[in-house]
Coordinates of C-alpha atoms in Angstrom, one line a residue:
Chain I
X98 CA -28.5 37.5 42.0
X99 CA -30.9 34.8 43.3
X100 CA -32.9 32.5 41.2
X101 CA -36.1 34.6 41.4
X102 CA -34.2 37.6 40.0
X103 CA -32.7 35.4 37.3
X104 CA -36.1 34.2 36.3
X105 CA -37.5 37.7 36.2
X106 CA -34.6 38.9 34.1
X107 CA -35.0 36.0 31.7
X108 CA -38.7 36.7 31.4
X109 CA -38.0 40.4 30.6
X110 CA -35.8 39.2 27.7
X111 CA -38.7 37.2 26.4
X112 CA -40.9 40.2 26.0
X113 CA -40.6 40.5 22.2
X114 CA -43.9 39.0 21.0
X115 CA -46.1 41.5 19.3
X116 CA -49.7 41.2 18.0
X117 CA -50.0 40.5 14.2
X118 CA -50.7 43.6 12.1
X119 CA -54.2 42.3 11.2
X120 CA -55.1 42.4 14.9
X121 CA -53.7 46.0 15.2
X122 CA -55.7 47.1 12.2
X123 CA -58.9 45.5 13.5
X124 CA -58.6 47.1 16.9
X125 CA -57.6 50.5 15.6
X126 CA -60.3 50.4 12.9
X127 CA -62.9 49.7 15.6
X128 CA -61.6 52.4 17.8
X129 CA -61.7 55.1 15.1
X130 CA -65.1 54.0 14.0
X131 CA -66.4 54.3 17.5
X132 CA -65.6 58.0 17.7
X133 CA -66.2 58.9 14.1
X134 CA -68.9 61.5 13.5
X135 CA -72.0 60.2 12.0
X136 CA -72.5 61.5 8.4
X137 CA -75.3 63.9 7.8
X138 CA -78.4 62.0 6.6
X139 CA -81.0 63.9 4.9
X140 CA -83.8 61.4 5.7
X141 CA -83.1 61.9 9.4
X142 CA -83.6 65.7 9.2
X143 CA -86.4 65.7 6.6
X144 CA -89.3 65.5 9.0
X145 CA -88.1 68.2 11.5
X146 CA -87.2 70.5 8.6
X147 CA -90.6 70.0 7.0
X148 CA -92.3 70.8 10.3
X149 CA -90.2 73.9 10.8
X150 CA -90.9 75.1 7.2
X151 CA -94.6 74.5 7.7
X152 CA -94.7 76.5 10.9
X153 CA -92.7 79.4 9.4
X154 CA -94.9 79.5 6.3
X155 CA -98.1 79.5 8.4
X156 CA -96.8 82.2 10.6
X157 CA -95.8 84.3 7.6
X158 CA -99.2 83.9 6.1
X159 CA -100.9 84.9 9.3
X160 CA -98.7 88.0 9.6
X161 CA -99.4 89.0 6.0
X162 CA -103.1 88.4 6.4
X163 CA -103.2 90.5 9.6
X164 CA -101.5 93.4 7.9
X165 CA -103.3 93.3 4.6
X166 CA -106.7 91.9 5.5
X167 CA -107.4 92.8 9.1
X168 CA -111.2 92.2 8.7
X169 CA -110.6 88.6 7.9
X170 CA -108.4 88.1 10.9
X171 CA -110.9 89.8 13.2
X172 CA -113.5 87.2 12.3
X173 CA -115.8 88.9 9.8
X174 CA -119.0 87.1 10.3
X175 CA -120.1 86.8 6.7
X176 CA -116.8 85.7 5.2
X177 CA -116.2 83.3 8.1
X178 CA -119.5 81.6 7.3
X179 CA -118.6 81.3 3.7
X180 CA -115.5 79.2 4.4
X181 CA -117.0 77.3 7.3
X182 CA -116.5 73.6 7.0
X183 CA -120.0 73.0 8.4
X184 CA -122.8 72.4 6.0
X185 CA -124.4 75.7 5.2
X186 CA -128.1 76.2 4.7
X187 CA -129.3 78.1 1.7
X188 CA -130.3 80.9 4.1
X189 CA -126.9 81.0 5.7
X190 CA -125.0 81.5 2.5
X191 CA -127.3 83.2 0.1
X192 CA -124.8 84.7 -2.2
X193 CA -122.8 81.5 -2.7
X194 CA -125.7 79.2 -3.2
X195 CA -127.8 81.5 -5.3
X196 CA -125.0 82.4 -7.6
X197 CA -124.0 78.7 -8.0
X198 CA -120.5 79.1 -6.6
X199 CA -119.1 76.0 -5.2
X200 CA -117.5 76.1 -1.7
X201 CA -114.0 75.9 -3.2
X202 CA -114.7 78.7 -5.4
X203 CA -116.2 80.7 -2.6
X204 CA -113.2 80.4 -0.4
X205 CA -110.8 82.7 -2.3
X206 CA -113.5 85.3 -2.3
X207 CA -113.6 85.6 1.5
X208 CA -112.1 89.1 1.6
X209 CA -114.1 90.4 -1.4
X210 CA -117.7 90.3 -0.5
X211 CA -118.6 93.0 -3.0
X212 CA -118.5 90.9 -6.1
X213 CA -120.7 88.3 -4.5
X214 CA -123.1 90.9 -3.4
X215 CA -123.1 92.5 -6.8
X216 CA -123.6 89.3 -8.5
X217 CA -126.8 88.7 -6.6
X218 CA -128.1 92.1 -5.5
X219 CA -130.8 91.7 -2.9
X220 CA -133.1 94.0 -1.1
X221 CA -131.3 95.5 2.0
X222 CA -133.9 94.2 4.4
X223 CA -133.5 90.6 3.0
X224 CA -129.7 91.0 3.1
X225 CA -129.9 92.1 6.7
X226 CA -132.2 89.3 7.8
X227 CA -130.0 86.7 6.2
X228 CA -127.0 88.3 7.7
X229 CA -128.6 88.0 11.1
X230 CA -129.5 84.4 10.5
X231 CA -125.9 83.6 9.6
X232 CA -124.5 85.0 12.8
X233 CA -122.8 82.4 15.1
X234 CA -124.6 83.8 18.1
X235 CA -127.8 84.4 16.3
X236 CA -130.3 84.5 19.2
X237 CA -128.2 87.0 21.2
X238 CA -127.4 89.0 18.2
X239 CA -131.0 89.1 17.0
X240 CA -132.0 90.3 20.5
X241 CA -129.5 93.0 20.4
X242 CA -130.6 94.1 16.9
X243 CA -134.2 94.0 17.9
X244 CA -133.4 96.1 20.9
X245 CA -131.8 98.6 18.7
X246 CA -134.8 98.6 16.4
X247 CA -137.1 99.1 19.3
X248 CA -135.1 102.0 20.6
X249 CA -134.9 103.4 17.1
X250 CA -138.6 103.4 16.8
X251 CA -139.2 104.8 20.2
X252 CA -136.5 107.6 20.3
X253 CA -135.6 108.4 16.8
X254 CA -132.8 106.9 14.7
X255 CA -129.8 108.8 15.7
X256 CA -130.1 109.5 19.3
X257 CA -131.8 106.2 20.2
X258 CA -129.3 104.0 18.5
X259 CA -126.3 105.7 19.8
X260 CA -127.7 106.0 23.3
X261 CA -128.7 102.3 23.3
X262 CA -125.4 100.9 22.3
X263 CA -123.0 103.3 23.9
X264 CA -125.1 103.6 27.0
X265 CA -125.2 99.8 27.6
X266 CA -121.6 99.2 26.6
X267 CA -119.8 102.3 27.8
X268 CA -118.1 100.5 30.6
X269 CA -117.5 97.2 28.7
X270 CA -114.5 96.1 26.8
X271 CA -114.1 97.3 23.2
X272 CA -114.3 93.7 21.9
X273 CA -117.7 93.4 23.3
X274 CA -118.7 96.6 21.6
X275 CA -117.3 95.4 18.3
X276 CA -119.1 92.1 18.6
X277 CA -122.4 93.9 19.1
X278 CA -121.7 96.2 16.3
X279 CA -121.4 93.3 13.9
X280 CA -125.1 92.6 14.2
X281 CA -126.4 96.1 13.7
X282 CA -128.3 97.1 10.7
X283 CA -126.5 99.7 8.5
X284 CA -128.7 102.5 9.8
X285 CA -128.2 101.5 13.4
X286 CA -124.5 101.1 12.9
X287 CA -124.2 104.6 11.3
X288 CA -126.2 106.0 14.1
X289 CA -123.8 104.5 16.6
X290 CA -120.8 105.9 14.7
X291 CA -122.4 109.3 15.0
X292 CA -122.7 108.7 18.7
X293 CA -119.1 107.7 18.9
X294 CA -118.2 110.9 17.2
X295 CA -120.2 112.9 19.6
X296 CA -118.2 111.3 22.4
X297 CA -115.0 112.3 20.7
X298 CA -113.8 108.8 20.0
X299 CA -112.4 109.5 16.6
X300 CA -110.2 106.5 16.4
X301 CA -113.2 104.2 16.9
X302 CA -115.2 106.3 14.4
X303 CA -112.6 105.8 11.7
X304 CA -112.3 102.1 12.5
X305 CA -116.1 101.6 12.5
X306 CA -116.4 103.4 9.2
X307 CA -113.8 101.2 7.7
X308 CA -115.5 98.1 9.0
X309 CA -118.9 99.4 7.9
X310 CA -117.7 99.9 4.3
X311 CA -116.3 96.4 4.2
X312 CA -119.4 94.9 5.7
X313 CA -121.8 96.8 3.5
X314 CA -119.8 97.7 0.4
X315 CA -122.9 98.3 -1.6
X316 CA -124.8 100.4 1.0
X317 CA -125.3 103.9 -0.1
X318 CA -124.4 106.2 2.8
X319 CA -126.8 109.1 3.0
X320 CA -125.4 112.3 1.5
X321 CA -126.1 114.2 4.6
X322 CA -124.1 111.8 6.8
X323 CA -121.3 113.9 8.2
X324 CA -118.6 111.3 8.1
X325 CA -117.2 110.3 4.8
Chain R
X66 CA -42.7 46.7 19.2
X67 CA -42.0 45.4 15.7
X68 CA -45.6 44.7 15.0
X69 CA -46.8 48.2 15.7
X70 CA -43.8 50.3 14.8
X71 CA -45.8 51.7 11.9
X72 CA -48.4 53.0 14.4
X73 CA -45.8 54.7 16.5
X74 CA -44.2 56.4 13.6
X75 CA -47.6 57.5 12.4
X76 CA -49.0 59.0 15.6
X77 CA -45.8 60.2 17.3
X78 CA -43.2 61.1 14.8
X79 CA -41.3 63.3 17.2
X80 CA -41.2 61.5 20.5
X81 CA -40.3 63.6 23.5
X82 CA -40.8 61.6 26.7
X83 CA -41.0 64.8 28.8
X84 CA -44.0 66.0 26.8
X85 CA -45.8 62.7 26.6
X86 CA -49.3 62.7 28.0
X87 CA -50.0 60.0 30.6
X88 CA -52.0 56.9 29.8
X89 CA -54.9 58.3 31.8
X90 CA -54.9 61.6 30.0
X91 CA -54.9 59.8 26.6
X92 CA -57.7 57.6 27.7
X93 CA -59.8 60.6 28.8
X94 CA -59.0 62.3 25.5
X95 CA -60.2 59.2 23.6
X96 CA -63.4 59.2 25.7
X97 CA -64.0 62.7 24.4
X98 CA -63.6 61.5 20.8
X99 CA -59.9 61.9 20.1
X100 CA -59.0 58.8 18.0
X101 CA -55.3 59.8 17.8
X102 CA -55.1 59.5 21.6
X103 CA -56.2 55.9 21.4
X104 CA -53.7 55.2 18.7
X105 CA -50.9 56.4 20.9
X106 CA -52.2 54.5 23.9
X107 CA -52.5 51.3 21.8
X108 CA -49.0 51.7 20.5
X109 CA -47.7 51.9 24.0
X110 CA -49.4 48.8 25.4
X111 CA -50.5 46.5 22.7
X112 CA -47.4 44.2 23.1
X113 CA -47.9 43.9 26.9
X114 CA -51.5 43.0 26.6
X115 CA -50.8 40.6 23.7
X116 CA -48.1 38.7 25.6
X117 CA -50.2 38.5 28.8
X118 CA -53.0 36.9 26.8
X119 CA -50.9 34.8 24.5
X120 CA -48.9 33.3 27.4
X121 CA -52.0 32.7 29.5
X122 CA -53.8 30.7 26.8
X123 CA -52.1 27.9 25.0
X124 CA -54.2 28.2 21.8
X125 CA -53.0 31.2 19.7
X126 CA -56.3 31.7 17.9
X127 CA -58.1 31.8 21.2
X128 CA -55.5 34.2 22.5
X129 CA -56.0 36.5 19.6
X130 CA -59.8 36.4 20.0
X131 CA -59.4 37.3 23.7
X132 CA -56.9 40.0 22.9
X133 CA -59.3 41.7 20.5
X134 CA -62.1 41.4 23.0
X135 CA -60.0 43.2 25.6
X136 CA -59.3 46.1 23.4
X137 CA -62.9 46.3 22.2
X138 CA -64.0 46.4 25.8
X139 CA -61.6 49.4 26.3
X140 CA -63.1 51.1 23.3
X141 CA -66.6 50.5 24.3
X142 CA -66.0 51.6 27.9
X143 CA -64.2 54.8 26.9
X144 CA -67.0 57.1 28.2
X145 CA -67.2 55.4 31.5
X146 CA -63.5 55.4 32.2
X147 CA -62.4 57.3 35.3
X148 CA -58.7 57.7 36.2
X149 CA -59.2 56.3 39.7
X150 CA -56.5 53.7 39.0
X151 CA -53.6 53.4 36.5
X152 CA -54.8 52.8 32.9
X153 CA -52.9 49.5 32.7
X154 CA -54.4 48.3 36.0
X155 CA -57.8 48.9 34.5
X156 CA -56.8 47.1 31.3
X157 CA -55.3 44.2 33.3
X158 CA -58.6 43.8 35.1
X159 CA -60.5 43.6 31.8
X160 CA -58.0 41.1 30.5
X161 CA -58.0 39.1 33.7
X162 CA -61.8 38.8 33.7
X163 CA -61.7 37.6 30.1
X164 CA -59.0 35.1 30.8
X165 CA -60.5 33.7 34.0
X166 CA -63.8 33.4 32.1
X167 CA -62.1 31.4 29.5
X168 CA -60.3 29.2 32.1
X169 CA -63.6 28.6 33.9
X170 CA -65.4 27.6 30.7
X171 CA -62.7 25.1 29.9
X172 CA -62.4 23.8 33.4
X173 CA -58.9 25.0 34.0
X174 CA -59.4 27.3 36.9
X175 CA -61.1 25.9 40.0
X176 CA -59.2 22.5 40.1
X177 CA -55.9 24.4 40.3
X178 CA -56.9 26.9 43.0
X179 CA -55.9 24.5 45.8
X180 CA -52.7 23.4 44.1
X181 CA -49.9 22.8 46.6
X182 CA -47.1 23.5 44.2
X183 CA -45.7 20.1 43.6
X184 CA -42.5 19.9 41.7
X185 CA -42.7 19.8 37.9
X186 CA -39.6 17.8 37.1
X187 CA -41.4 15.9 34.4
X188 CA -42.3 19.1 32.4
X189 CA -38.8 19.3 31.0
X190 CA -39.6 16.3 28.8
X191 CA -43.1 17.4 28.1
X192 CA -44.5 17.8 24.6
X193 CA -44.4 21.2 22.8
X194 CA -40.8 22.1 23.9
X195 CA -38.2 22.3 21.2
X196 CA -34.6 23.1 21.9
X197 CA -32.8 23.5 18.6
X198 CA -29.1 23.2 18.7
X199 CA -28.7 26.4 16.8
X200 CA -30.1 28.5 19.6
X201 CA -27.7 30.5 21.8
X202 CA -27.6 29.8 25.5
X203 CA -29.7 32.8 26.3
X204 CA -32.3 32.0 23.7
X205 CA -32.5 28.5 24.9
X206 CA -33.1 29.9 28.4
X207 CA -35.9 32.2 27.2
X208 CA -37.6 29.5 25.2
X209 CA -37.4 27.1 28.1
X210 CA -38.8 29.7 30.5
X211 CA -41.8 30.4 28.2
X212 CA -42.4 26.7 27.9
X213 CA -42.3 26.4 31.7
X214 CA -44.6 29.3 32.2
X215 CA -47.0 27.6 29.9
X216 CA -46.9 24.5 32.1
X217 CA -47.9 26.4 35.3
X218 CA -51.4 25.9 36.6
X219 CA -53.6 28.8 35.4
X220 CA -54.0 30.5 38.7
X221 CA -50.2 30.5 39.3
X222 CA -49.5 31.5 35.7
X223 CA -51.9 34.4 35.9
X224 CA -50.3 35.7 39.1
X225 CA -46.8 35.3 37.6
X226 CA -47.7 37.0 34.3
X227 CA -49.5 39.9 36.0
X228 CA -46.4 40.5 38.1
X229 CA -43.8 40.1 35.4
X230 CA -45.6 41.3 32.3
X231 CA -48.0 44.0 33.7
X232 CA -45.8 45.0 36.6
X233 CA -48.7 44.8 39.1
X234 CA -48.2 44.7 42.9
X235 CA -49.3 41.8 45.1
X236 CA -52.3 43.7 46.3
X237 CA -53.3 44.7 42.7
X238 CA -53.1 41.1 41.6
X239 CA -55.1 40.0 44.6
X240 CA -57.8 42.4 43.8
X241 CA -57.9 41.4 40.2
X242 CA -58.0 37.7 40.8
X243 CA -60.5 38.0 43.7
X244 CA -58.1 36.5 46.2
X245 CA -56.3 37.5 49.4
X246 CA -52.9 39.0 49.6
X247 CA -51.5 35.9 51.2
X248 CA -53.0 33.6 48.7
X249 CA -51.4 35.5 45.8
X250 CA -48.1 35.5 47.7
X251 CA -48.2 31.8 48.0
X252 CA -49.3 31.3 44.4
X253 CA -46.3 33.3 43.3
X254 CA -44.0 31.4 45.5
X255 CA -45.2 28.1 44.2
X256 CA -45.0 29.4 40.6
X257 CA -41.3 30.4 41.1
X258 CA -40.5 27.0 42.7
X259 CA -42.1 25.2 39.7
X260 CA -40.3 27.4 37.2
X261 CA -36.9 26.8 38.9
X262 CA -37.5 23.1 38.9
X263 CA -38.7 23.2 35.3
X264 CA -35.6 25.3 34.1
X265 CA -33.3 22.8 35.7
X266 CA -29.6 23.3 34.7
X267 CA -30.6 26.1 32.2
X268 CA -31.0 28.6 35.1

């Protein structure tokens, strides 16, 4: 064995030193801590959970409103105006202002127009005029209504109204028809419903009657009107 | 392994060498979050790393600080570890970088790089060496050798310790110390000459 090998052999016999236990503990502690799972912290999840809860609540409310109050979801003109954040003129919201109902009090009543109407009964002509003024697309709506009135005068109530609306809108989308229907007077609207019935569009007849009753809950439908 | 025998018994109560995962497998497992894999790895190599650092640096407190930094570097680099080289080669590189950084900061590295390997006869009577009468011959030899290693210039000492303690090849040492193959070869040759001279009649 040469001297190099002797030195190597001697060195191997010297390999007995070990790190003190405090160093082992420190290193192992750090190593375990580095891969330890972070504990669940409520504050970290609070904001996302609140956001999710808000979205779910809002979605549920929309679904419930759609199924139970479709007229509200379809944008009933009068009720929309009642809860509008924009300042309302006395003319735009006659029932609310005249009966002294505050805006906050008026909001829950968005789907029950009848009580407000009953609380402040008004002549039908005045009601209709105010309704027309409250329309978002007032000029266009008024034009449409006046067209109907003109046609009514010229051709007689039933035939003229139905012919005017369905004739002009026969090829248009149903939404456009519905929008135009909103601004009709009760009489014109009923005339149009009759016209729809003549065309055999029973689904639309039923839908329009339902909407009509919601729009004009206090309007007395003539006894001789064939649709109940 | 006296210092960490409690770790070995804790993490590997039934030791079957045939079923042992390799160092590289353990390190990869630790990188994926398995703390027990690190415990086993540490139990295998803590002594080697400790001796390398302790015998490279004269001051024990500095050695312990560097030793801890080496392992913390291993822990912190666990996700970047790739088994391209042996685990211990990788750890040696980390330790080597720390040690050379220490030597450079204290001015113990560059001045010795051009060392020609003069004899160290005087080191036998140098301070810090104790040779109690009660020691057996072999113990005296070992104590003397460790003293002589401590007297080597840092570049030669590093080369010697990496070869003897870590079991690295000349090329691995050369890569680790940023030197050529021949330079490391001559450093080792000078180191052995000095050690022989330092050991004197104890060899």
